[in-house]
PDB file of C-alpha atoms in Angstrom:
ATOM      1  CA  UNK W   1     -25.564 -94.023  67.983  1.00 57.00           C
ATOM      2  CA  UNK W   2     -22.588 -96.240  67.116  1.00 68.00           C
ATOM      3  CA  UNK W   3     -23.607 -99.202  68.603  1.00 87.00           C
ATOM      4  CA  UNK W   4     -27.005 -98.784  68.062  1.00 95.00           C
ATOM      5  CA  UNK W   5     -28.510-101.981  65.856  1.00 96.00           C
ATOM      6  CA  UNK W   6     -30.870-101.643  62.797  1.00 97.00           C
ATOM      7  CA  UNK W   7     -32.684-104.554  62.329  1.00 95.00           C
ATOM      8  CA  UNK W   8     -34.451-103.176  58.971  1.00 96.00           C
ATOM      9  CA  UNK W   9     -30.727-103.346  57.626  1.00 97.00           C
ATOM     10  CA  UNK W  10     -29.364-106.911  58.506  1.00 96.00           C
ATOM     11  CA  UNK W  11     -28.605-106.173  62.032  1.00 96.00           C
ATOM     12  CA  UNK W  12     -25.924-103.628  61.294  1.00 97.00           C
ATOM     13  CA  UNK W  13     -25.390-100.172  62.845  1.00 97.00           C
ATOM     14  CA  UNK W  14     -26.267 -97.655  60.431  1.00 95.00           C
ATOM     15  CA  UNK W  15     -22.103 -96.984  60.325  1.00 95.00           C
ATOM     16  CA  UNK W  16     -21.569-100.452  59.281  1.00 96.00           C
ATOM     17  CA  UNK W  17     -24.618-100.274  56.745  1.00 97.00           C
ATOM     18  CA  UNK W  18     -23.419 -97.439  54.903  1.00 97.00           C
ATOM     19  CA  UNK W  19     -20.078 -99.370  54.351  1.00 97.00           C
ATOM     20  CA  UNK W  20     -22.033-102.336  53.486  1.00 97.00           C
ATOM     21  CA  UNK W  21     -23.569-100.345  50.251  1.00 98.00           C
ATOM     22  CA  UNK W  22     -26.721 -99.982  51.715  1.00 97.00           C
ATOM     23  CA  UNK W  23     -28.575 -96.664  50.947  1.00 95.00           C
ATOM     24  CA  UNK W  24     -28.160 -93.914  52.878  1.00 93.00           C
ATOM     25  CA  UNK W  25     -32.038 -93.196  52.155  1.00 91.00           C
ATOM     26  CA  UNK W  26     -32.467 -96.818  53.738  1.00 94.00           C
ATOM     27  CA  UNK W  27     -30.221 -95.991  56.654  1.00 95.00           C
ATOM     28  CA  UNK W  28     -32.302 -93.553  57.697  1.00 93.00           C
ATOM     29  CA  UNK W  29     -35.343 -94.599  57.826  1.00 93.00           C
ATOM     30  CA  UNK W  30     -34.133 -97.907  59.744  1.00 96.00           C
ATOM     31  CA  UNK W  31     -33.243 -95.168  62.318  1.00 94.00           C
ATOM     32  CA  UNK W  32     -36.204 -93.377  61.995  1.00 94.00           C
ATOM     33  CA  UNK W  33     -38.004 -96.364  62.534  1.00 95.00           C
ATOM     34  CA  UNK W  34     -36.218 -97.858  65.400  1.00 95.00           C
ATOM     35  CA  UNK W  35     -36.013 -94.580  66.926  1.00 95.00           C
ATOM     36  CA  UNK W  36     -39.802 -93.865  67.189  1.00 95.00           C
ATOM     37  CA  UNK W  37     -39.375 -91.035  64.978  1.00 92.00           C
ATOM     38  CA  UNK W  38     -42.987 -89.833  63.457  1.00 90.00           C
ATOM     39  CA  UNK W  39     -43.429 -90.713  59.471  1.00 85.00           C
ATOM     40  CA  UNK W  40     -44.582 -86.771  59.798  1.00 80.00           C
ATOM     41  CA  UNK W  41     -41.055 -85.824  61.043  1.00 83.00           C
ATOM     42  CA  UNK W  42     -38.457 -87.946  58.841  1.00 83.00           C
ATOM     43  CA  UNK W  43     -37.944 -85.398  56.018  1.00 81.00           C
ATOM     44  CA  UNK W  44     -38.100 -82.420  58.520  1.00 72.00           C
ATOM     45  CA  UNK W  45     -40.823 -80.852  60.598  1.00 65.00           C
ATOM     46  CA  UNK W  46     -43.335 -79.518  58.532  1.00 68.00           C
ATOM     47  CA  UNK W  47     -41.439 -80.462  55.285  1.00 68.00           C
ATOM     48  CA  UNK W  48     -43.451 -83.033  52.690  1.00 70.00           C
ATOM     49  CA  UNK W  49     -42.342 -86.433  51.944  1.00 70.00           C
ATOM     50  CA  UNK W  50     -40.197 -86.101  48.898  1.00 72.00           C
ATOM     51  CA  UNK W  51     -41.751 -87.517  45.685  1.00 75.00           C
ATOM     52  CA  UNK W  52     -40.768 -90.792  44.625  1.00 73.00           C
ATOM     53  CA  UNK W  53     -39.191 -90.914  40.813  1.00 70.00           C
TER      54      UNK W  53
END
């Protein structure tokens, strides 16, 4: 996954993202995303979306 490129984060890999300050919340769901992963799925099978603050 190294060399895999999140456009959702300025065209970074989620390695160079992270070290770029972006969130690691935002990370993942830019790999979520570009890896097809169902909204359902992203927190956890069968787990609920975690409330926003």
């Amino acid at each position: 996954m190294a060399d895999l490129v999140l456009s959702a984060v300025g065209g970074r890999t989620a390695a160079q993202a992270m070290e770029a300050g972006v969130p690691p919340r935002d990370v993942w769901l830019a790999l979520c995303a570009e890896m097809d992963v169902p909204e359902s799925h992203r927190y956890g099978a069968g787990r609920l979306e975690p409330r926003r603050r």
